[in-house]
Amino acid sequence: MSPISSASPATVVIFGASGDLTQRKLVPALHTLSCRQMLSPQTHVVGVARSEYTAEQFRERLYEGVVQYSRAEAGPANVCQLWPSFAQNYTYMPGDLSDVETYRRLGAHLNAIDEESDMQGNVLFYLAVPPVLYTTIVDRLGKAGINRSEAGWRRIIIEKPFGHDLESARGLNTEIHAVFDEDQVYRIDHYLGKETVQNIMSFRFANAIFEPIWNRNYIDHVQISVAEAVGVGHRAGYYEGAGVLRDMFQNHLLQLLALTALEPPVAFEAGALRDEKAKVLGAVSQINDTVRGQYREYRDEEGVDPHSDTPTYAALKLWVDNWRWRGVPFYLRSGKCLALRTTEIAIEFRCVPHLMFDIARREDITPDILSLCIQPNEGIQLRFQAKEPGAGMQTRPVRMEFHYAEHFGEGALPDAYERLLLDALKGDASLFARADEIELAWGLIDPVLAKWAGEAAPSLAFYESASWGPPEADQLLARDGRAWHQQCCNDSGIDG
């Protein structure tokens, strides 16, 4: 992240400030931005939560998080010297989040901060709370009259999940729009804050050699994989009501799909970019080919129903019915307790139309594959054919690789929350989901959820932990004469 400009003075109000998200992500991100002089020195943070912390206890908790999780060096040269000036702008206000009086007190506190530090009326509200509290907080902000300011701007960041289905997402949008205008609302998906996700656009639109072949004439199919090596852990209570489709597909995977498939925006600005993403989601046809799975130990996890049918794995085949992608299948998969933690977009190109070399079998020529490695081995890999040394024209697949760590140094990639918080403070909504995107995504996932809950649901396929999922997911591609590309971004070999 290049310090091109810093954000204007503002107060950041974090609801749910006593929780893990604040300690592990939000304040470490703000601290790193401050250390890199990307925040105004006047930036103030107000924590609001039920916990009866004193201001000093609150700062001590945040300091522990900064030391452990901040990307800025946590040694004496940094945190110990910079923290005192940073922490003096932190205040804490305990209160009942359902009581409008809490918000009236907050409004008076914001006015006092503004008078003392000239924040120009700018306030960013961050809802680091369970989704059940979203509408309560939004409603109370409106009733207290602090959702708008004549002097400056007021914005609100809302964490995922944004709704439980299409109906609840629409209802949530309606209730939010009763208090905040759409241009005040920033729906956060931390995947969009990852540098490697943003690099999809740089790779496509800043290089003349790739965009001309980014279409149905040259691409055979696209695979998008988000694999997790861990199980549900302490999230069983949430996961039982969500499952893998709500947890990963409706947001992360469909956002990756949209960025991979979108048309070039007229400019890299929020309106144009989000228009093109919405067009992709609107062009996806009904999803009929699906696999749902569950790792065998899931029902033994603490807090899980021993007869649970909640899917921990899913694989979907879908089509983007527009001029660019007509006839190109997109295969999406995600699951828990898989072989590796990895997020990857693999673009497999069509085979050459005529093979001139004297090779025994055409299938010995493997297709070219471009792998966009989102995490953990961030970078890009291109697999192509090269001649083996010696007589004849035998070929073998080889790789060209780019790794962020090698070219930009270890630790060069900022945490996603750094970028997203800074963008929200600067009023750039490019990397945040718009209301219509959310509803279009749910419109795609809802029919799959309904099918899985009905009599025509595909059988629940069980798979072993540390595998790549159930055999049925392999068959989803095998029926098309294709196969999943395993761990392309996690090894230095040449086999997909």
Short mmCIF file of C-alpha atoms in Angstrom, two decimals:
data_model
loop_
_atom_site.label_atom_id
_atom_site.label_comp_id
_atom_site.label_asym_id
_atom_site.label_seq_id
_atom_site.Cartn_x
_atom_site.Cartn_y
_atom_site.Cartn_z
CA MET A 1 0.00 0.00 0.00
CA SER A 2 1.59 3.22 -1.09
CA PRO A 3 1.12 6.29 1.12
CA ILE A 4 -0.22 8.46 -1.71
CA SER A 5 -2.59 10.36 0.54
CA SER A 6 -3.90 10.12 4.06
CA ALA A 7 -7.47 10.09 5.22
CA SER A 8 -9.20 13.22 6.43
CA PRO A 9 -9.74 13.74 10.18
CA ALA A 10 -12.49 11.47 11.46
CA THR A 11 -13.80 9.66 14.50
CA VAL A 12 -14.10 5.88 14.17
CA VAL A 13 -16.87 4.47 16.37
CA ILE A 14 -16.58 0.70 16.89
CA PHE A 15 -19.70 -1.02 18.20
CA GLY A 16 -18.73 -4.30 19.83
CA ALA A 17 -15.35 -2.86 20.76
CA SER A 18 -14.71 -5.42 23.49
CA GLY A 19 -14.75 -8.31 21.00
CA ASP A 20 -12.03 -10.25 19.21
CA LEU A 21 -12.49 -8.52 15.85
CA THR A 22 -11.57 -5.17 17.37
CA GLN A 23 -8.55 -6.55 19.23
CA ARG A 24 -7.22 -8.84 16.50
CA LYS A 25 -8.02 -6.92 13.31
CA LEU A 26 -9.45 -3.41 13.54
CA VAL A 27 -7.15 -1.66 16.00
CA PRO A 28 -3.97 -3.39 14.75
CA ALA A 29 -4.93 -2.24 11.25
CA LEU A 30 -5.55 1.33 12.43
CA HIS A 31 -2.26 1.27 14.33
CA THR A 32 -0.34 0.13 11.24
CA LEU A 33 -1.98 2.85 9.13
CA SER A 34 -1.07 5.41 11.77
CA CYS A 35 2.55 4.21 11.91
CA ARG A 36 2.74 4.65 8.14
CA GLN A 37 1.25 8.16 8.40
CA MET A 38 -1.81 7.22 6.38
CA LEU A 39 -4.26 8.39 9.02
CA SER A 40 -4.78 11.95 10.10
CA PRO A 41 -3.04 12.53 13.47
CA GLN A 42 -6.42 13.76 14.72
CA THR A 43 -8.09 10.37 14.12
CA HIS A 44 -10.03 9.38 17.21
CA VAL A 45 -11.46 5.96 18.07
CA VAL A 46 -14.47 5.47 20.33
CA GLY A 47 -15.25 1.96 21.55
CA VAL A 48 -18.85 1.15 22.48
CA ALA A 49 -19.87 -2.14 24.10
CA ARG A 50 -21.68 -3.64 27.07
CA SER A 51 -18.50 -4.53 28.97
CA GLU A 52 -17.81 -2.27 31.93
CA TYR A 53 -14.24 -1.39 31.01
CA THR A 54 -12.53 1.75 32.17
CA ALA A 55 -10.77 3.73 29.46
CA GLU A 56 -7.43 2.45 30.75
CA GLN A 57 -8.55 -1.19 30.76
CA PHE A 58 -9.82 -0.76 27.21
CA ARG A 59 -6.48 0.67 26.06
CA GLU A 60 -4.56 -2.15 27.75
CA ARG A 61 -6.66 -4.73 25.89
CA LEU A 62 -6.08 -2.97 22.59
CA TYR A 63 -2.36 -2.68 23.28
CA GLU A 64 -2.12 -6.44 23.71
CA GLY A 65 -3.78 -6.87 20.32
CA VAL A 66 -1.46 -4.37 18.64
CA VAL A 67 1.64 -6.08 20.02
CA GLN A 68 0.45 -9.48 18.85
CA TYR A 69 -1.29 -8.71 15.56
CA SER A 70 -0.14 -5.37 14.17
CA ARG A 71 1.85 -5.49 10.94
CA ALA A 72 3.99 -2.63 12.22
CA GLU A 73 6.98 -3.92 14.18
CA ALA A 74 5.93 -4.62 17.74
CA GLY A 75 9.30 -4.00 19.34
CA PRO A 76 10.29 -1.07 21.57
CA ALA A 77 11.28 1.02 18.55
CA ASN A 78 7.71 1.08 17.31
CA VAL A 79 4.81 0.14 19.56
CA CYS A 80 6.30 1.31 22.83
CA GLN A 81 7.20 4.70 21.35
CA LEU A 82 4.21 5.21 19.08
CA TRP A 83 1.48 3.69 21.21
CA PRO A 84 1.18 6.49 23.84
CA SER A 85 0.37 9.14 21.24
CA PHE A 86 -1.85 6.67 19.40
CA ALA A 87 -3.71 5.52 22.51
CA GLN A 88 -4.49 8.98 23.84
CA ASN A 89 -7.06 9.27 21.07
CA TYR A 90 -8.89 6.14 22.28
CA THR A 91 -11.93 6.43 24.48
CA TYR A 92 -14.45 3.88 25.67
CA MET A 93 -18.14 4.20 26.39
CA PRO A 94 -20.02 1.29 27.99
CA GLY A 95 -23.69 1.09 27.17
CA ASP A 96 -26.69 -0.99 26.18
CA LEU A 97 -26.72 -1.16 22.37
CA SER A 98 -30.53 -1.41 22.35
CA ASP A 99 -31.03 1.74 24.45
CA VAL A 100 -31.37 4.97 22.46
CA GLU A 101 -29.92 6.84 25.43
CA THR A 102 -26.56 5.16 24.72
CA TYR A 103 -26.60 6.80 21.29
CA ARG A 104 -27.58 10.21 22.66
CA ARG A 105 -24.58 10.01 24.99
CA LEU A 106 -22.47 8.94 22.03
CA GLY A 107 -23.69 11.93 20.03
CA ALA A 108 -22.69 14.30 22.85
CA HIS A 109 -19.29 12.59 23.05
CA LEU A 110 -18.77 12.98 19.29
CA ASN A 111 -19.63 16.68 19.53
CA ALA A 112 -17.08 17.10 22.33
CA ILE A 113 -14.38 15.35 20.29
CA ASP A 114 -15.23 17.50 17.28
CA GLU A 115 -14.97 20.72 19.25
CA GLU A 116 -11.66 19.68 20.78
CA SER A 117 -9.96 18.19 17.72
CA ASP A 118 -11.86 19.66 14.73
CA MET A 119 -12.99 16.39 13.13
CA GLN A 120 -15.12 18.41 10.69
CA GLY A 121 -18.12 16.29 11.69
CA ASN A 122 -16.70 13.15 10.05
CA VAL A 123 -17.68 9.83 11.68
CA LEU A 124 -17.22 6.23 10.55
CA PHE A 125 -19.42 3.73 12.38
CA TYR A 126 -18.18 0.12 12.42
CA LEU A 127 -20.58 -2.67 13.36
CA ALA A 128 -18.26 -5.31 14.84
CA VAL A 129 -21.26 -7.08 16.38
CA PRO A 130 -23.37 -10.19 15.69
CA PRO A 131 -25.73 -9.73 12.70
CA VAL A 132 -28.78 -9.84 14.98
CA LEU A 133 -27.77 -6.37 16.25
CA TYR A 134 -27.36 -4.69 12.85
CA THR A 135 -30.87 -3.30 12.51
CA THR A 136 -31.04 -2.36 16.20
CA ILE A 137 -27.90 -0.23 15.99
CA VAL A 138 -28.90 1.34 12.67
CA ASP A 139 -32.36 2.20 14.01
CA ARG A 140 -30.96 3.76 17.19
CA LEU A 141 -28.40 5.81 15.26
CA GLY A 142 -31.29 7.25 13.28
CA LYS A 143 -33.44 7.93 16.34
CA ALA A 144 -30.53 9.69 18.05
CA GLY A 145 -29.99 11.80 14.91
CA ILE A 146 -26.31 10.99 14.53
CA ASN A 147 -26.59 9.19 11.19
CA ARG A 148 -26.03 12.49 9.37
CA SER A 149 -24.00 15.64 9.85
CA GLU A 150 -24.32 19.04 8.20
CA ALA A 151 -20.64 19.71 8.76
CA GLY A 152 -19.10 16.49 7.41
CA TRP A 153 -19.79 12.91 6.38
CA ARG A 154 -21.24 9.92 8.21
CA ARG A 155 -20.55 6.36 6.98
CA ILE A 156 -21.26 2.89 8.31
CA ILE A 157 -19.36 -0.38 7.80
CA ILE A 158 -21.36 -3.59 8.12
CA GLU A 159 -19.67 -6.97 8.45
CA LYS A 160 -20.81 -10.16 6.75
CA PRO A 161 -23.00 -12.15 6.82
CA PHE A 162 -25.40 -9.68 5.22
CA GLY A 163 -28.63 -11.55 5.58
CA HIS A 164 -29.41 -15.26 5.82
CA ASP A 165 -31.16 -15.50 2.45
CA LEU A 166 -32.52 -13.20 -0.25
CA GLU A 167 -35.59 -12.17 1.72
CA SER A 168 -33.62 -11.23 4.85
CA ALA A 169 -30.97 -9.42 2.78
CA ARG A 170 -33.66 -7.32 1.10
CA GLY A 171 -35.24 -6.61 4.47
CA LEU A 172 -31.89 -5.58 5.93
CA ASN A 173 -31.20 -3.30 2.96
CA THR A 174 -34.63 -1.69 3.40
CA GLU A 175 -34.08 -1.03 7.11
CA ILE A 176 -30.61 0.36 6.53
CA HIS A 177 -31.77 2.62 3.69
CA ALA A 178 -34.41 4.07 6.01
CA VAL A 179 -31.57 5.59 8.04
CA PHE A 180 -28.53 5.74 5.71
CA ASP A 181 -28.28 6.49 2.00
CA GLU A 182 -26.62 3.78 -0.11
CA ASP A 183 -23.50 5.92 -0.60
CA GLN A 184 -23.05 5.97 3.20
CA VAL A 185 -23.12 2.16 3.49
CA TYR A 186 -19.95 0.03 3.21
CA ARG A 187 -20.64 -3.73 3.27
CA ILE A 188 -17.31 -5.34 4.03
CA ASP A 189 -15.97 -8.58 2.57
CA HIS A 190 -12.37 -8.88 3.73
CA TYR A 191 -11.51 -10.97 0.66
CA LEU A 192 -11.88 -7.86 -1.49
CA GLY A 193 -9.25 -6.13 0.65
CA LYS A 194 -6.58 -8.69 -0.19
CA GLU A 195 -3.87 -7.36 -2.49
CA THR A 196 -3.91 -10.60 -4.46
CA VAL A 197 -7.64 -10.22 -5.16
CA GLN A 198 -7.15 -6.65 -6.35
CA ASN A 199 -4.27 -7.93 -8.48
CA ILE A 200 -6.79 -9.84 -10.60
CA MET A 201 -7.78 -6.49 -12.11
CA SER A 202 -4.18 -5.29 -12.46
CA PHE A 203 -3.20 -8.53 -14.14
CA ARG A 204 -6.07 -8.38 -16.61
CA PHE A 205 -6.27 -4.69 -17.41
CA ALA A 206 -2.68 -3.45 -17.03
CA ASN A 207 -1.15 -6.09 -19.32
CA ALA A 208 -1.91 -6.10 -23.03
CA ILE A 209 -1.10 -9.79 -23.54
CA PHE A 210 -3.84 -11.32 -21.35
CA GLU A 211 -7.09 -9.46 -21.92
CA PRO A 212 -7.34 -10.44 -25.65
CA ILE A 213 -7.40 -14.15 -24.68
CA TRP A 214 -9.64 -13.75 -21.62
CA ASN A 215 -12.74 -15.19 -23.27
CA ARG A 216 -14.54 -18.28 -24.59
CA ASN A 217 -12.34 -18.49 -27.68
CA TYR A 218 -9.23 -19.38 -25.68
CA ILE A 219 -10.37 -20.47 -22.20
CA ASP A 220 -11.71 -23.98 -21.70
CA HIS A 221 -12.96 -23.53 -18.14
CA VAL A 222 -12.27 -21.76 -14.83
CA GLN A 223 -11.84 -23.27 -11.36
CA ILE A 224 -12.17 -21.22 -8.17
CA SER A 225 -11.14 -23.00 -4.97
CA VAL A 226 -11.26 -21.78 -1.37
CA ALA A 227 -9.99 -24.61 0.80
CA GLU A 228 -9.67 -24.58 4.57
CA ALA A 229 -7.55 -27.10 6.44
CA VAL A 230 -9.32 -26.59 9.79
CA GLY A 231 -12.73 -27.73 10.99
CA VAL A 232 -15.48 -25.59 12.48
CA GLY A 233 -13.76 -25.29 15.86
CA HIS A 234 -15.58 -22.92 18.21
CA ARG A 235 -17.86 -21.66 15.39
CA ALA A 236 -20.15 -24.70 15.46
CA GLY A 237 -23.09 -22.68 16.78
CA TYR A 238 -22.90 -20.30 13.84
CA TYR A 239 -21.94 -22.91 11.27
CA GLU A 240 -24.87 -25.21 12.03
CA GLY A 241 -27.22 -22.45 10.92
CA ALA A 242 -25.11 -21.32 7.98
CA GLY A 243 -23.28 -24.14 6.24
CA VAL A 244 -20.69 -23.72 3.54
CA LEU A 245 -22.94 -22.00 0.96
CA ARG A 246 -23.87 -19.12 3.25
CA ASP A 247 -20.44 -18.98 4.88
CA MET A 248 -18.28 -18.94 1.74
CA PHE A 249 -20.14 -19.01 -1.58
CA GLN A 250 -22.64 -16.18 -1.30
CA ASN A 251 -19.85 -13.73 -0.51
CA HIS A 252 -16.23 -14.78 -1.09
CA LEU A 253 -16.51 -17.17 -4.04
CA LEU A 254 -19.09 -15.17 -5.98
CA GLN A 255 -17.01 -12.03 -5.50
CA LEU A 256 -13.97 -13.85 -6.90
CA LEU A 257 -16.12 -15.06 -9.78
CA ALA A 258 -17.30 -11.53 -10.51
CA LEU A 259 -13.76 -10.09 -10.54
CA THR A 260 -12.53 -12.91 -12.79
CA ALA A 261 -15.34 -12.59 -15.30
CA LEU A 262 -16.20 -8.86 -15.36
CA GLU A 263 -15.82 -6.58 -18.37
CA PRO A 264 -13.26 -3.74 -18.19
CA PRO A 265 -14.78 -0.88 -16.15
CA VAL A 266 -14.53 2.55 -17.76
CA ALA A 267 -12.49 3.63 -14.71
CA PHE A 268 -11.28 2.18 -11.44
CA GLU A 269 -13.91 3.86 -9.34
CA ALA A 270 -16.72 2.49 -7.21
CA GLY A 271 -19.69 3.02 -9.51
CA ALA A 272 -18.11 1.63 -12.69
CA LEU A 273 -16.47 -1.35 -10.98
CA ARG A 274 -19.55 -2.40 -9.06
CA ASP A 275 -21.73 -2.00 -12.14
CA GLU A 276 -19.59 -4.56 -13.97
CA LYS A 277 -19.58 -6.98 -11.02
CA ALA A 278 -23.36 -6.80 -10.83
CA LYS A 279 -23.63 -7.55 -14.56
CA VAL A 280 -21.63 -10.77 -14.09
CA LEU A 281 -23.81 -11.95 -11.21
CA GLY A 282 -26.91 -11.05 -13.20
CA ALA A 283 -25.67 -13.15 -16.14
CA VAL A 284 -25.18 -16.36 -14.13
CA SER A 285 -27.81 -18.92 -15.09
CA GLN A 286 -29.61 -21.13 -12.59
CA ILE A 287 -27.20 -23.47 -10.82
CA ASN A 288 -28.21 -27.10 -11.29
CA ASP A 289 -24.99 -29.13 -10.95
CA THR A 290 -24.02 -29.27 -7.28
CA VAL A 291 -22.27 -31.48 -4.74
CA ARG A 292 -22.74 -31.16 -0.99
CA GLY A 293 -20.41 -32.86 1.45
CA GLN A 294 -19.51 -33.15 5.10
CA TYR A 295 -16.24 -34.21 6.71
CA ARG A 296 -16.71 -37.40 8.71
CA GLU A 297 -15.77 -35.98 12.10
CA TYR A 298 -18.13 -32.99 11.83
CA ARG A 299 -20.96 -34.58 13.81
CA ASP A 300 -18.53 -35.25 16.66
CA GLU A 301 -17.57 -31.57 16.97
CA GLU A 302 -18.68 -29.77 20.13
CA GLY A 303 -21.99 -27.99 19.59
CA VAL A 304 -22.92 -29.97 16.45
CA ASP A 305 -26.13 -32.01 16.19
CA PRO A 306 -25.05 -35.69 16.00
CA HIS A 307 -27.52 -36.10 13.10
CA SER A 308 -26.60 -32.84 11.36
CA ASP A 309 -26.92 -32.59 7.58
CA THR A 310 -25.13 -29.24 7.48
CA PRO A 311 -22.73 -29.25 4.50
CA THR A 312 -19.11 -28.38 5.20
CA TYR A 313 -18.16 -28.77 1.53
CA ALA A 314 -19.77 -27.74 -1.72
CA ALA A 315 -18.87 -27.81 -5.39
CA LEU A 316 -20.93 -25.96 -7.99
CA LYS A 317 -20.82 -25.81 -11.76
CA LEU A 318 -22.25 -22.64 -13.24
CA TRP A 319 -22.40 -20.65 -16.45
CA VAL A 320 -22.03 -16.92 -17.14
CA ASP A 321 -24.39 -16.40 -20.06
CA ASN A 322 -22.93 -13.42 -21.86
CA TRP A 323 -20.93 -12.82 -25.02
CA ARG A 324 -17.51 -13.27 -23.40
CA TRP A 325 -18.17 -16.45 -21.44
CA ARG A 326 -20.93 -18.31 -23.27
CA GLY A 327 -20.13 -22.05 -23.12
CA VAL A 328 -17.29 -21.75 -20.56
CA PRO A 329 -18.08 -23.60 -17.32
CA PHE A 330 -17.00 -22.16 -13.96
CA TYR A 331 -16.38 -24.71 -11.22
CA LEU A 332 -16.48 -23.39 -7.66
CA ARG A 333 -15.58 -25.39 -4.56
CA SER A 334 -14.97 -24.73 -0.89
CA GLY A 335 -14.79 -26.82 2.23
CA LYS A 336 -13.41 -27.37 5.69
CA CYS A 337 -10.92 -30.01 6.84
CA LEU A 338 -9.38 -30.24 3.38
CA ALA A 339 -5.82 -31.18 2.50
CA LEU A 340 -4.44 -27.64 2.52
CA ARG A 341 -5.42 -24.06 3.19
CA THR A 342 -5.45 -22.37 -0.17
CA THR A 343 -7.40 -19.91 -2.29
CA GLU A 344 -6.77 -20.10 -6.00
CA ILE A 345 -8.30 -19.19 -9.35
CA ALA A 346 -7.14 -21.59 -12.08
CA ILE A 347 -7.80 -20.68 -15.72
CA GLU A 348 -7.34 -23.64 -18.05
CA PHE A 349 -6.84 -22.74 -21.71
CA ARG A 350 -8.04 -24.71 -24.69
CA CYS A 351 -5.73 -27.24 -26.34
CA VAL A 352 -3.98 -26.28 -29.55
CA PRO A 353 -6.24 -26.87 -32.58
CA HIS A 354 -3.59 -28.80 -34.53
CA LEU A 355 -0.68 -30.77 -33.07
CA MET A 356 2.23 -30.81 -35.52
CA PHE A 357 4.69 -32.76 -33.37
CA ASP A 358 5.17 -36.51 -33.58
CA ILE A 359 3.81 -37.43 -30.16
CA ALA A 360 2.28 -40.81 -29.43
CA ARG A 361 -0.85 -39.53 -27.74
CA ARG A 362 -2.48 -36.13 -27.94
CA GLU A 363 -3.49 -36.36 -24.25
CA ASP A 364 0.21 -36.31 -23.35
CA ILE A 365 0.07 -32.59 -24.11
CA THR A 366 -1.34 -31.02 -20.96
CA PRO A 367 -3.28 -27.76 -21.30
CA ASP A 368 -1.80 -24.41 -20.31
CA ILE A 369 -3.00 -23.29 -16.88
CA LEU A 370 -2.80 -19.83 -15.35
CA SER A 371 -3.10 -19.92 -11.54
CA LEU A 372 -3.87 -16.77 -9.58
CA CYS A 373 -2.73 -17.63 -6.05
CA ILE A 374 -4.71 -15.58 -3.54
CA GLN A 375 -3.34 -17.26 -0.41
CA PRO A 376 -1.15 -18.46 1.23
CA ASN A 377 1.63 -18.62 -1.40
CA GLU A 378 0.58 -15.32 -2.94
CA GLY A 379 1.49 -14.85 -6.57
CA ILE A 380 0.85 -16.09 -10.11
CA GLN A 381 1.91 -19.27 -11.90
CA LEU A 382 1.73 -20.12 -15.59
CA ARG A 383 2.05 -23.72 -16.73
CA PHE A 384 2.98 -24.23 -20.37
CA GLN A 385 4.74 -26.72 -22.65
CA ALA A 386 8.50 -26.64 -23.28
CA LYS A 387 10.71 -28.92 -25.35
CA GLU A 388 12.68 -31.50 -23.47
CA PRO A 389 16.43 -31.41 -24.26
CA GLY A 390 17.60 -34.04 -26.71
CA ALA A 391 16.63 -35.43 -30.04
CA GLY A 392 13.05 -35.31 -31.24
CA MET A 393 10.25 -32.97 -30.21
CA GLN A 394 9.15 -34.32 -26.86
CA THR A 395 7.61 -31.70 -24.57
CA ARG A 396 6.84 -31.47 -20.89
CA PRO A 397 4.92 -28.95 -18.76
CA VAL A 398 6.98 -26.33 -16.94
CA ARG A 399 6.15 -23.29 -14.82
CA MET A 400 6.90 -19.61 -14.67
CA GLU A 401 6.21 -18.19 -11.24
CA PHE A 402 5.81 -14.82 -9.57
CA HIS A 403 5.75 -14.59 -5.78
CA TYR A 404 4.88 -11.42 -3.89
CA ALA A 405 7.30 -12.24 -1.07
CA GLU A 406 10.24 -12.62 -3.45
CA HIS A 407 9.61 -9.44 -5.42
CA PHE A 408 8.28 -7.10 -2.73
CA GLY A 409 9.72 -8.63 0.45
CA GLU A 410 8.27 -10.55 3.35
CA GLY A 411 5.48 -8.66 5.07
CA ALA A 412 4.86 -6.41 2.07
CA LEU A 413 1.21 -7.46 1.77
CA PRO A 414 -0.98 -5.38 4.05
CA ASP A 415 -3.78 -6.92 6.04
CA ALA A 416 -7.08 -6.61 4.19
CA TYR A 417 -8.58 -4.52 6.98
CA GLU A 418 -5.88 -1.88 6.53
CA ARG A 419 -6.93 -1.25 2.96
CA LEU A 420 -10.66 -1.44 3.64
CA LEU A 421 -10.60 0.85 6.68
CA LEU A 422 -8.52 3.40 4.82
CA ASP A 423 -10.81 3.29 1.78
CA ALA A 424 -13.89 3.77 3.96
CA LEU A 425 -12.28 6.76 5.67
CA LYS A 426 -11.45 8.22 2.25
CA GLY A 427 -14.91 7.52 0.84
CA ASP A 428 -13.79 4.98 -1.77
CA ALA A 429 -16.40 2.20 -1.96
CA SER A 430 -14.75 0.30 -4.85
CA LEU A 431 -13.88 -2.73 -2.72
CA PHE A 432 -17.19 -2.89 -0.86
CA ALA A 433 -20.35 -4.72 -1.95
CA ARG A 434 -23.33 -2.70 -3.14
CA ALA A 435 -26.92 -3.56 -2.22
CA ASP A 436 -27.75 -5.00 -5.64
CA GLU A 437 -24.62 -7.22 -5.59
CA ILE A 438 -25.69 -8.70 -2.27
CA GLU A 439 -29.20 -9.43 -3.52
CA LEU A 440 -28.01 -10.86 -6.85
CA ALA A 441 -25.64 -13.21 -5.00
CA TRP A 442 -28.40 -14.41 -2.70
CA GLY A 443 -30.63 -14.83 -5.75
CA LEU A 444 -28.13 -17.40 -7.05
CA ILE A 445 -27.61 -19.25 -3.78
CA ASP A 446 -31.20 -19.33 -2.53
CA PRO A 447 -32.42 -21.87 -5.15
CA VAL A 448 -29.51 -24.16 -4.31
CA LEU A 449 -30.32 -23.93 -0.60
CA ALA A 450 -33.98 -24.66 -1.36
CA LYS A 451 -33.08 -27.68 -3.46
CA TRP A 452 -30.76 -29.00 -0.77
CA ALA A 453 -33.54 -28.65 1.80
CA GLY A 454 -36.10 -30.46 -0.34
CA GLU A 455 -36.83 -34.01 -1.38
CA ALA A 456 -34.69 -33.68 -4.53
CA ALA A 457 -31.58 -32.82 -2.53
CA PRO A 458 -28.39 -34.56 -3.63
CA SER A 459 -27.16 -37.11 -1.11
CA LEU A 460 -24.79 -35.80 1.55
CA ALA A 461 -21.35 -37.01 0.47
CA PHE A 462 -18.94 -37.74 3.31
CA TYR A 463 -15.21 -37.19 2.94
CA GLU A 464 -12.11 -37.84 4.98
CA SER A 465 -10.31 -35.02 6.76
CA ALA A 466 -7.13 -33.84 5.01
CA SER A 467 -8.53 -34.98 1.66
CA TRP A 468 -9.71 -32.80 -1.23
CA GLY A 469 -13.37 -33.51 -0.61
CA PRO A 470 -15.82 -36.23 -1.63
CA PRO A 471 -15.40 -38.33 -4.79
CA GLU A 472 -18.67 -36.87 -6.08
CA ALA A 473 -16.89 -33.53 -6.54
CA ASP A 474 -14.32 -35.23 -8.79
CA GLN A 475 -17.14 -36.78 -10.77
CA LEU A 476 -18.69 -33.34 -11.32
CA LEU A 477 -15.70 -32.51 -13.54
CA ALA A 478 -15.00 -36.03 -14.77
CA ARG A 479 -18.37 -36.05 -16.53
CA ASP A 480 -16.99 -33.18 -18.64
CA GLY A 481 -13.63 -34.88 -19.18
CA ARG A 482 -11.91 -32.53 -16.71
CA ALA A 483 -10.26 -32.73 -13.29
CA TRP A 484 -9.59 -30.42 -10.36
CA HIS A 485 -6.16 -28.80 -10.27
CA GLN A 486 -4.88 -29.74 -6.83
CA GLN A 487 -2.59 -27.37 -4.93
CA CYS A 488 -1.24 -25.57 -8.01
CA CYS A 489 -0.20 -22.66 -5.81
CA ASN A 490 1.22 -24.73 -2.97
CA ASP A 491 4.06 -26.66 -4.52
CA SER A 492 6.84 -26.24 -7.04
CA GLY A 493 5.93 -29.28 -9.11
CA ILE A 494 4.42 -29.31 -12.54
CA ASP A 495 1.37 -31.51 -12.12
CA GLY A 496 -2.02 -29.92 -11.59
#
